[in-house]
XYZ file of N, CA and C in Angstrom:
771
model
N 235.548 122.340 28.609
C 235.531 121.545 29.845
C 236.616 120.481 29.774
N 237.410 120.358 30.847
C 238.464 119.339 30.806
C 237.926 117.984 31.244
N 238.435 116.952 30.569
C 238.082 115.584 30.924
C 239.130 114.995 31.858
N 240.353 115.535 31.776
C 241.465 115.052 32.587
C 242.196 116.246 33.181
N 242.438 116.193 34.486
C 243.164 117.262 35.168
C 244.226 116.649 36.061
N 245.460 117.076 35.866
C 246.602 116.541 36.607
C 247.247 117.675 37.398
N 247.382 117.472 38.704
C 247.955 118.495 39.579
C 249.184 117.964 40.308
N 250.338 118.580 40.057
C 251.559 118.304 40.817
C 251.854 116.813 40.950
N 251.733 116.097 39.855
C 251.923 114.651 39.851
C 253.407 114.305 39.992
N 253.697 113.320 40.839
C 255.080 112.870 41.009
C 255.118 111.362 41.178
N 256.252 110.778 40.767
C 256.432 109.334 40.880
C 257.921 109.023 40.917
N 258.300 108.109 41.800
C 259.700 107.682 41.911
C 259.782 106.174 41.775
N 260.906 105.729 41.216
C 261.220 104.305 41.188
C 262.536 104.139 41.920
N 262.455 103.581 43.130
C 263.651 103.570 43.978
C 264.001 104.998 44.354
N 265.243 105.368 44.128
C 265.686 106.726 44.431
C 265.551 107.666 43.234
N 265.170 107.103 42.092
C 265.065 107.920 40.872
C 263.692 108.575 40.787
N 263.685 109.885 40.674
C 262.438 110.638 40.530
C 262.115 110.698 39.039
N 261.095 109.952 38.598
C 260.795 109.838 37.172
C 259.797 110.878 36.689
N 258.858 111.267 37.547
C 257.881 112.306 37.224
C 257.921 113.345 38.333
N 258.091 114.635 37.948
C 258.371 115.676 38.941
C 257.373 116.829 38.819
N 256.393 116.847 39.697
C 255.445 117.965 39.812
C 254.835 118.349 38.461
N 254.262 117.381 37.786
C 253.660 117.590 36.467
C 252.197 118.006 36.628
N 251.813 119.101 35.977
C 250.430 119.595 36.011
C 249.992 119.975 34.600
N 248.802 119.521 34.197
C 248.225 119.902 32.899
C 246.774 119.457 32.864
N 246.051 119.923 31.870
C 244.675 119.479 31.639
C 244.532 119.017 30.202
N 243.575 118.138 29.974
C 243.196 117.708 28.630
C 241.718 118.016 28.466
N 241.396 118.764 27.409
C 240.026 119.182 27.191
C 239.219 118.077 26.503
N 237.940 118.048 26.759
C 237.052 117.072 26.137
C 237.099 117.216 24.605
N 237.219 116.096 23.905
C 237.248 116.112 22.450
C 238.581 116.521 21.856
N 239.647 116.457 22.657
C 240.969 116.891 22.199
C 241.838 115.687 21.851
N 242.715 115.876 20.858
C 243.769 114.901 20.564
C 245.056 115.505 21.114
N 245.492 114.976 22.242
C 246.568 115.570 23.042
C 247.788 114.665 22.974
N 248.931 115.210 22.526
C 250.142 114.418 22.366
C 251.163 114.657 23.462
N 251.826 113.588 23.893
C 252.934 113.671 24.847
C 254.207 113.271 24.111
N 255.159 114.179 24.043
C 256.409 113.937 23.329
C 257.598 114.186 24.254
N 258.769 113.749 23.816
C 259.989 113.930 24.592
C 260.983 112.847 24.231
N 262.255 113.040 24.570
C 263.279 112.054 24.229
C 263.122 110.775 25.041
N 263.863 109.729 24.645
C 263.857 108.477 25.404
C 264.270 108.750 26.851
N 263.536 108.140 27.782
C 263.877 108.319 29.191
C 263.315 109.581 29.813
N 262.471 110.308 29.074
C 261.938 111.567 29.597
C 260.766 111.351 30.553
N 260.196 110.130 30.548
C 259.087 109.832 31.445
C 257.741 109.713 30.759
N 257.720 109.671 29.429
C 256.452 109.648 28.678
C 255.598 108.430 29.040
N 256.177 107.236 28.930
C 255.415 106.020 29.198
C 255.048 105.905 30.672
N 255.933 106.364 31.550
C 255.620 106.357 32.983
C 254.418 107.254 33.268
N 254.399 108.421 32.638
C 253.274 109.337 32.820
C 251.977 108.690 32.339
N 252.016 108.013 31.195
C 250.806 107.374 30.673
C 250.336 106.245 31.595
N 251.273 105.502 32.182
C 250.892 104.438 33.122
C 250.242 105.013 34.372
N 250.685 106.174 34.806
C 250.053 106.844 35.945
C 248.630 107.274 35.582
N 248.466 107.828 34.387
C 247.140 108.247 33.937
C 246.213 107.053 33.738
N 246.796 105.878 33.456
C 246.018 104.664 33.239
C 245.697 103.941 34.541
N 246.276 104.401 35.652
C 246.128 103.753 36.954
C 246.814 102.389 36.991
N 247.762 102.169 36.075
C 248.540 100.925 36.064
C 249.563 100.949 37.188
N 250.170 102.107 37.410
C 251.038 102.307 38.556
C 250.471 103.448 39.401
N 250.764 103.428 40.685
C 250.180 104.383 41.615
C 251.100 105.584 41.806
N 250.503 106.745 41.809
C 251.267 107.983 41.973
C 251.870 108.073 43.361
N 252.959 108.805 43.451
C 253.601 109.082 44.735
C 252.995 110.314 45.387
N 252.670 111.288 44.557
C 252.072 112.518 45.053
C 251.287 113.202 43.960
N 250.454 114.153 44.343
C 249.657 114.893 43.381
C 248.271 114.306 43.190
N 247.582 114.791 42.168
C 246.196 114.393 41.928
C 245.956 114.160 40.441
N 245.109 113.171 40.142
C 244.649 112.922 38.781
C 243.129 112.851 38.828
N 242.468 113.785 38.142
C 241.014 113.800 38.098
C 240.542 113.410 36.694
N 239.687 112.412 36.621
C 239.078 111.973 35.375
C 237.581 112.246 35.469
N 237.066 113.105 34.586
C 235.658 113.510 34.624
C 235.286 114.055 36.007
N 236.214 114.779 36.616
C 235.968 115.429 37.898
C 236.095 114.527 39.107
N 236.445 113.264 38.905
C 236.552 112.302 40.000
C 237.979 111.792 40.108
N 238.509 111.720 41.336
C 239.880 111.248 41.539
C 240.021 109.833 40.962
N 241.089 109.620 40.206
C 241.279 108.366 39.481
C 241.223 107.152 40.401
N 241.832 107.245 41.575
C 241.884 106.079 42.456
C 240.555 105.788 43.158
N 239.539 106.613 42.906
C 238.219 106.368 43.489
C 237.320 105.527 42.571
N 237.776 105.287 41.343
C 237.001 104.479 40.409
C 237.148 102.992 40.732
N 236.041 102.257 40.661
C 236.115 100.800 40.661
C 236.614 100.339 39.301
N 237.199 99.155 39.248
C 237.865 98.701 38.024
C 236.921 98.672 36.818
N 235.742 98.079 36.980
C 234.806 97.970 35.851
C 234.269 99.342 35.459
N 234.031 100.193 36.455
C 233.553 101.556 36.187
C 234.602 102.330 35.394
N 235.879 102.176 35.769
C 236.958 102.883 35.078
C 237.092 102.401 33.637
N 236.899 101.101 33.412
C 237.048 100.537 32.069
C 235.993 101.041 31.102
N 234.886 101.594 31.623
C 233.850 102.142 30.759
C 234.148 103.574 30.333
N 235.062 104.247 31.022
C 235.382 105.639 30.675
C 236.824 105.817 30.212
N 237.671 104.798 30.435
C 239.080 104.902 30.094
C 239.552 103.608 29.440
N 240.084 103.723 28.212
C 240.647 102.570 27.503
C 242.114 102.848 27.203
N 242.930 101.794 27.233
C 244.379 101.948 27.125
C 244.931 101.012 26.054
N 245.783 101.554 25.201
C 246.557 100.736 24.264
C 248.015 100.824 24.683
N 248.580 99.750 25.276
C 249.972 99.793 25.735
C 250.947 99.740 24.567
N 252.199 100.028 24.872
C 253.230 100.012 23.825
C 253.532 98.586 23.372
N 253.579 97.653 24.304
C 253.890 96.266 23.973
C 252.704 95.599 23.294
N 252.983 94.830 22.240
C 251.914 94.097 21.550
C 251.957 92.609 21.878
N 252.808 92.204 22.814
C 252.927 90.786 23.160
C 251.688 90.319 23.923
N 251.202 89.142 23.564
C 250.070 88.517 24.256
C 250.527 87.133 24.705
N 250.411 86.853 25.993
C 250.972 85.621 26.551
C 250.137 84.379 26.257
N 248.870 84.564 25.901
C 248.002 83.425 25.640
C 247.620 83.387 24.164
N 247.449 82.182 23.656
C 247.244 82.008 22.216
C 245.755 82.077 21.857
N 245.129 83.229 22.139
C 243.728 83.429 21.805
C 243.586 83.813 20.333
N 242.370 83.662 19.829
C 242.086 84.163 18.486
C 241.915 85.681 18.544
N 242.044 86.323 17.390
C 241.819 87.768 17.300
C 240.411 88.100 17.778
N 239.433 87.296 17.391
C 238.041 87.505 17.809
C 237.935 87.517 19.334
N 238.576 86.550 19.995
C 238.526 86.467 21.463
C 239.164 87.696 22.101
N 240.288 88.137 21.546
C 241.007 89.285 22.098
C 240.142 90.542 22.037
N 239.519 90.776 20.898
C 238.713 91.984 20.739
C 237.465 91.921 21.626
N 236.856 90.745 21.720
C 235.673 90.588 22.569
C 235.968 90.903 24.033
N 237.204 90.716 24.464
C 237.565 91.008 25.857
C 237.313 92.470 26.214
N 237.361 93.338 25.216
C 237.116 94.749 25.474
C 235.687 95.043 25.903
N 234.761 94.110 25.666
C 233.363 94.301 26.073
C 233.092 93.816 27.497
N 234.093 93.268 28.156
C 233.904 92.702 29.497
C 233.243 93.662 30.482
N 233.587 94.972 30.487
C 232.942 95.865 31.469
C 231.425 95.957 31.321
N 230.903 95.583 30.156
C 229.471 95.723 29.905
C 228.700 94.416 30.105
N 229.413 93.320 30.357
C 228.755 92.018 30.488
C 228.414 91.733 31.942
N 227.207 91.262 32.162
C 226.813 90.813 33.492
C 227.319 89.392 33.706
N 227.287 88.937 34.954
C 227.758 87.589 35.276
C 227.046 86.546 34.427
N 227.844 85.692 33.775
C 227.371 84.582 32.961
C 226.646 85.031 31.692
N 226.679 86.312 31.408
C 226.027 86.788 30.185
C 226.982 86.676 29.005
N 226.487 86.179 27.885
C 227.315 86.096 26.693
C 227.286 87.397 25.903
N 227.960 87.392 24.750
C 227.993 88.546 23.866
C 226.609 88.762 23.251
N 226.094 89.982 23.343
C 224.774 90.303 22.809
C 224.900 90.835 21.377
N 223.765 91.071 20.756
C 223.764 91.648 19.413
C 224.356 93.051 19.417
N 224.087 93.802 20.469
C 224.684 95.146 20.600
C 226.202 95.034 20.645
N 226.704 94.095 21.471
C 228.152 93.883 21.564
C 228.740 93.512 20.205
N 228.044 92.643 19.492
C 228.533 92.197 18.182
C 228.643 93.361 17.201
N 227.683 94.281 17.246
C 227.743 95.441 16.350
C 228.925 96.351 16.708
N 229.144 96.553 17.991
C 230.268 97.380 18.439
C 231.594 96.743 18.025
N 231.698 95.435 18.190
C 232.928 94.706 17.844
C 233.183 94.755 16.343
N 232.152 94.530 15.542
C 232.328 94.557 14.082
C 232.775 95.937 13.611
N 232.198 96.982 14.194
C 232.588 98.342 13.809
C 234.067 98.591 14.129
N 234.514 98.160 15.310
C 235.916 98.356 15.695
C 236.854 97.577 14.777
N 236.457 96.364 14.406
C 237.275 95.552 13.499
C 237.382 96.209 12.127
N 236.290 96.790 11.663
C 236.317 97.445 10.349
C 237.122 98.749 10.414
N 236.964 99.502 11.485
C 237.703 100.758 11.627
C 239.210 100.525 11.637
N 239.635 99.426 12.254
C 241.068 99.138 12.374
C 241.582 98.220 11.266
N 240.702 97.892 10.309
C 241.091 97.062 9.164
C 241.617 95.699 9.623
N 240.928 95.100 10.597
C 241.365 93.801 11.129
C 240.281 92.732 11.015
N 239.196 93.017 10.334
C 238.078 92.072 10.291
C 238.463 90.766 9.589
N 239.437 90.816 8.674
C 239.865 89.596 7.986
C 240.777 88.718 8.844
N 241.119 89.211 10.051
C 242.034 88.473 10.922
C 241.319 87.717 12.038
N 239.985 87.825 12.109
C 239.261 87.377 13.309
C 239.507 85.920 13.687
N 239.720 85.045 12.726
C 239.878 83.620 13.031
C 241.334 83.208 13.244
N 242.248 84.156 13.114
C 243.670 83.837 13.280
C 244.076 83.935 14.743
N 245.127 83.210 15.089
C 245.694 83.314 16.429
C 246.393 84.659 16.578
N 246.241 85.278 17.729
C 246.864 86.581 17.967
C 248.383 86.504 17.840
N 248.961 85.334 18.115
C 250.417 85.192 18.052
C 250.927 84.721 16.694
N 250.004 84.565 15.748
C 250.431 84.150 14.405
C 250.487 85.333 13.440
N 250.075 86.507 13.897
C 250.051 87.682 13.022
C 251.224 88.601 13.343
N 251.471 89.564 12.486
C 252.631 90.448 12.647
C 252.423 91.419 13.804
N 253.521 92.050 14.223
C 253.446 93.029 15.297
C 252.536 94.193 14.960
N 252.590 94.646 13.710
C 251.728 95.734 13.279
C 250.263 95.344 13.294
N 249.970 94.096 12.880
C 248.592 93.609 12.914
C 248.109 93.481 14.358
N 248.976 92.993 15.246
C 248.597 92.894 16.667
C 248.296 94.277 17.237
N 249.081 95.275 16.821
C 248.847 96.640 17.306
C 247.442 97.106 16.932
N 247.021 96.824 15.712
C 245.695 97.237 15.262
C 244.586 96.422 15.937
N 244.856 95.145 16.215
C 243.883 94.321 16.938
C 243.691 94.836 18.362
N 244.785 95.183 19.028
C 244.687 95.699 20.395
C 244.013 97.063 20.421
N 244.180 97.846 19.356
C 243.448 99.100 19.258
C 241.953 98.819 19.121
N 241.603 97.801 18.325
C 240.196 97.418 18.194
C 239.631 97.014 19.554
N 240.412 96.268 20.334
C 239.946 95.874 21.672
C 239.687 97.097 22.549
N 240.568 98.105 22.455
C 240.370 99.335 23.223
C 239.123 100.081 22.755
N 238.885 100.092 21.441
C 237.742 100.833 20.901
C 236.404 100.250 21.334
N 236.337 98.916 21.492
C 235.044 98.320 21.842
C 234.645 98.625 23.287
N 235.543 99.185 24.076
C 235.167 99.631 25.417
C 234.284 100.873 25.368
N 234.281 101.549 24.219
C 233.469 102.759 24.027
C 233.735 103.783 25.135
N 234.985 103.931 25.489
C 235.379 104.840 26.565
C 235.434 106.281 26.075
N 235.257 107.217 26.996
C 235.334 108.634 26.647
C 236.777 109.099 26.475
N 237.710 108.420 27.161
C 239.125 108.790 27.083
C 239.936 107.587 26.629
N 240.738 107.795 25.592
C 241.581 106.748 25.028
C 243.042 107.145 25.218
N 243.813 106.270 25.879
C 245.236 106.504 26.117
C 246.051 105.544 25.264
N 246.952 106.086 24.446
C 247.726 105.280 23.509
C 249.222 105.517 23.711
N 249.977 104.437 23.853
C 251.428 104.540 24.029
C 252.124 104.071 22.756
N 252.641 105.018 21.979
C 253.349 104.725 20.717
C 252.507 103.802 19.817
N 251.301 104.205 19.422
C 250.415 103.304 18.683
C 250.880 102.959 17.280
N 251.840 103.700 16.729
C 252.285 103.436 15.361
C 253.720 102.917 15.294
N 254.289 102.536 16.444
C 255.708 102.174 16.471
C 256.021 100.934 15.635
N 255.060 100.011 15.498
C 255.313 98.777 14.745
C 254.673 98.793 13.362
N 254.215 99.966 12.938
C 253.444 100.043 11.703
C 254.219 100.683 10.560
N 253.943 100.225 9.338
C 254.473 100.869 8.145
C 253.832 102.246 7.996
N 254.437 103.089 7.159
C 254.003 104.482 7.040
C 252.538 104.590 6.625
N 252.072 103.686 5.734
C 250.672 103.774 5.299
C 249.712 103.489 6.444
N 250.075 102.541 7.314
C 249.227 102.245 8.463
C 249.352 103.325 9.537
N 250.508 103.966 9.651
C 250.654 105.089 10.584
C 249.647 106.185 10.251
N 249.602 106.540 8.970
C 248.661 107.574 8.530
C 247.228 107.106 8.735
N 246.970 105.827 8.417
C 245.626 105.276 8.571
C 245.167 105.342 10.027
N 246.056 104.986 10.956
C 245.705 105.007 12.379
C 245.420 106.430 12.840
N 246.230 107.395 12.416
C 246.002 108.763 12.867
C 244.769 109.386 12.221
N 244.476 109.005 10.992
C 243.220 109.461 10.388
C 242.036 108.890 11.164
N 242.174 107.652 11.638
C 241.131 107.049 12.471
C 241.004 107.795 13.799
N 242.138 108.157 14.413
C 242.087 108.893 15.677
C 241.399 110.245 15.498
N 241.678 110.908 14.377
C 241.005 112.183 14.089
C 239.503 111.971 13.951
N 239.105 110.890 13.283
C 237.680 110.563 13.122
C 237.038 110.324 14.487
N 237.719 109.555 15.348
C 237.186 109.270 16.680
C 237.052 110.547 17.504
N 238.041 111.423 17.373
C 237.984 112.694 18.103
C 236.769 113.510 17.650
N 236.521 113.539 16.345
C 235.372 114.280 15.827
C 234.054 113.693 16.323
N 234.061 112.394 16.628
C 232.861 111.728 17.128
C 232.709 111.876 18.637
N 233.703 112.515 19.290
C 233.565 112.800 20.712
C 234.545 112.118 21.640
N 235.399 111.235 21.118
C 236.391 110.578 21.965
C 237.558 111.516 22.226
N 237.986 111.585 23.474
C 239.183 112.345 23.835
C 240.374 111.397 23.812
N 241.484 111.843 23.235
C 242.620 110.948 23.014
C 243.902 111.580 23.541
N 244.635 110.797 24.337
C 245.976 111.177 24.769
C 246.937 110.146 24.199
N 247.943 110.605 23.460
C 248.838 109.683 22.768
C 250.294 110.056 23.026
N 251.099 109.054 23.384
C 252.546 109.216 23.505
C 253.174 108.935 22.146
N 254.047 109.846 21.706
C 254.667 109.722 20.386
C 256.149 110.067 20.441
N 256.926 109.398 19.606
C 258.322 109.815 19.437
C 258.513 110.540 18.112
N 257.580 110.354 17.171
C 257.669 111.004 15.863
C 257.097 112.423 15.979
N 257.961 113.417 15.963
C 257.528 114.794 16.177
C 256.678 115.325 15.030
N 256.931 114.854 13.820
C 256.139 115.336 12.688
C 254.715 114.772 12.702
N 254.571 113.507 13.110
C 253.225 112.963 13.283
C 252.486 113.725 14.382
N 253.204 114.001 15.471
C 252.615 114.749 16.585
C 252.164 116.136 16.128
N 253.001 116.796 15.366
C 252.684 118.139 14.882
C 251.512 118.125 13.915
N 251.475 117.118 13.044
C 250.453 117.060 11.999
C 249.056 116.804 12.561
N 248.973 115.942 13.597
C 247.654 115.454 13.995
C 247.164 115.923 15.367
N 248.046 116.328 16.255
C 247.621 116.655 17.617
C 247.149 118.107 17.730
N 246.143 118.328 18.566
C 245.660 119.682 18.829
C 246.629 120.434 19.730
N 247.102 119.749 20.765
C 248.108 120.326 21.666
C 249.135 119.272 22.013
N 250.298 119.746 22.440
C 251.400 118.855 22.793
C 251.940 119.202 24.169
N 252.391 118.161 24.867
C 253.135 118.321 26.116
C 254.534 117.798 25.864
N 255.530 118.668 26.001
C 256.932 118.272 25.806
C 257.545 117.987 27.166
N 257.944 116.735 27.365
C 258.468 116.278 28.655
C 259.975 116.103 28.559
N 260.681 116.503 29.615
C 262.137 116.366 29.645
C 262.567 116.031 31.062
N 263.179 114.848 31.227
C 263.667 114.390 32.532
C 262.580 114.463 33.603
N 261.381 114.055 33.209
C 260.280 113.977 34.155
C 259.567 115.272 34.434
N 260.007 116.350 33.809
C 259.387 117.657 34.011
C 258.793 118.167 32.703
N 257.790 119.028 32.831
C 257.213 119.644 31.637
C 258.112 120.777 31.161
N 258.495 120.686 29.889
C 259.224 121.791 29.269
C 258.245 122.822 28.721
N 257.260 122.358 27.942
C 256.287 123.247 27.318
C 254.979 122.495 27.087
N 253.860 123.184 27.222
C 252.553 122.674 26.800
C 251.918 123.731 25.914
N 251.399 123.299 24.760
C 250.754 124.271 23.891
C 250.461 123.683 22.530
N 250.140 124.521 21.573
C 249.893 124.088 20.204
C 251.196 123.574 19.594
N 251.118 122.780 18.512
C 252.347 122.314 17.873
C 253.319 123.442 17.533
N 252.834 124.588 17.056
C 253.729 125.693 16.707
C 254.365 126.336 17.941
N 253.717 126.212 19.089
C 254.288 126.746 20.330
C 255.312 125.796 20.941
N 255.143 124.498 20.693
C 255.996 123.494 21.339
C 257.177 123.096 20.463
N 256.920 122.876 19.174
C 257.996 122.428 18.278
C 258.689 123.659 17.696
N 259.648 124.153 18.464
C 260.436 125.322 18.074
C 261.912 124.952 18.083
N 262.730 125.764 17.408
C 264.172 125.500 17.371
C 264.760 125.459 18.774
N 264.360 126.425 19.621
C 264.916 126.492 20.978
C 264.511 125.282 21.808
N 263.240 124.890 21.726
C 262.776 123.748 22.522
C 263.445 122.444 22.098
N 263.578 122.234 20.799
C 264.202 121.006 20.307
C 265.675 120.968 20.697
N 266.349 122.091 20.595
C 267.755 122.168 20.994
C 267.910 121.915 22.488
N 267.023 122.516 23.277
C 267.095 122.408 24.730
C 266.813 120.989 25.209
N 265.793 120.342 24.629
C 265.349 119.042 25.136
C 266.055 117.874 24.451
N 266.208 117.959 23.131
C 266.804 116.844 22.389
C 268.301 117.024 22.142
N 268.800 118.234 22.323
C 270.231 118.493 22.163
C 270.723 118.401 20.746
N 269.875 118.718 19.767
C 270.310 118.647 18.374
C 269.797 119.859 17.610
N 270.484 120.151 16.524
C 270.087 121.258 15.657
C 269.169 120.736 14.561
N 268.107 121.463 14.314
C 267.141 121.059 13.290
C 266.735 122.278 12.481
N 266.057 122.009 11.381
C 265.373 123.058 10.630
C 263.879 122.830 10.798
N 263.115 123.897 10.905
C 261.672 123.776 11.042
C 260.994 124.584 9.947
N 260.203 123.892 9.149
C 259.439 124.517 8.079
C 258.105 124.990 8.655
N 257.915 126.294 8.709
C 256.682 126.867 9.230
C 255.808 127.462 8.128
N 255.983 126.945 6.907
C 255.245 127.515 5.786
C 253.752 127.152 5.823
N 253.417 126.079 6.550
C 252.009 125.723 6.719
C 251.595 126.018 8.161
N 250.366 125.670 8.507
C 249.878 125.953 9.862
C 250.512 125.057 10.914
N 251.169 123.995 10.481
C 251.796 123.056 11.402
C 253.278 122.935 11.090
N 254.134 123.069 12.105
C 255.580 123.012 11.846
C 256.016 121.619 11.393
N 256.988 121.592 10.473
C 257.546 120.339 9.994
C 259.041 120.354 10.255
N 259.522 119.355 10.948
C 260.909 119.317 11.426
C 261.802 118.543 10.463
N 262.979 119.091 10.186
C 263.975 118.421 9.351
C 265.306 118.406 10.089
N 265.977 117.264 10.047
C 267.285 117.160 10.671
C 268.339 117.907 9.864
N 269.314 118.459 10.577
C 270.408 119.172 9.930
C 271.589 118.217 9.815
N 272.101 118.026 8.596
C 273.242 117.138 8.401
C 274.478 117.688 9.092
N 275.269 116.775 9.699
C 276.507 117.188 10.369
C 277.629 117.423 9.397
N 277.442 117.028 8.116
C 278.486 117.210 7.098
C 278.550 118.647 6.599
């Protein structure tokens, strides 16, 4: 059963057509990756799926309901978003930032309950940020902020999690840690859509991939169907070697020397 269905989606900025008749589905419990070169429309597509920007044409169905028919608080209970930017304009504590993710569940004038506290503590432990709770969000590193904002998204307990380059500010050990966490969340029932520029991370961890090029879909399928010599040459314009000795392709750059 699909949790997300996109039909003929399009979006323009001025005269530039950034998303062109994009159609795909994401199945419940899937870790679905969106890849493509810079400027291909990956982040724009994720913003459309997040309802941050409004589509020009087409349809987006979340749990069988048109995305624009959701009320804001209702949507926040089924859809959580981790943006690419980790900048926070206000000098809140890490604790305050993560607690904000529980807002959809709070009634007017109601404080944080014991249930909320348990959900928040679990998210802090999962993201390895519990030791940061008393620090200012702007006093910690970009990588730490990325993990704190992921914790805030997790406490929404949403069925669909949208992530835009979640490991871009992280060291390699934290990149692996975050993706192992995403795999754990997927096994527990969370559906995840993630934008990535690292093709090997995408191949290693994603169930299926969507390869985007100039706002159009080049290929959708398993990592072995999408990460091929022809597709990489066609979309990225470079020659590579692909190791297919395991079940997941591993890409290596070809030296020009």
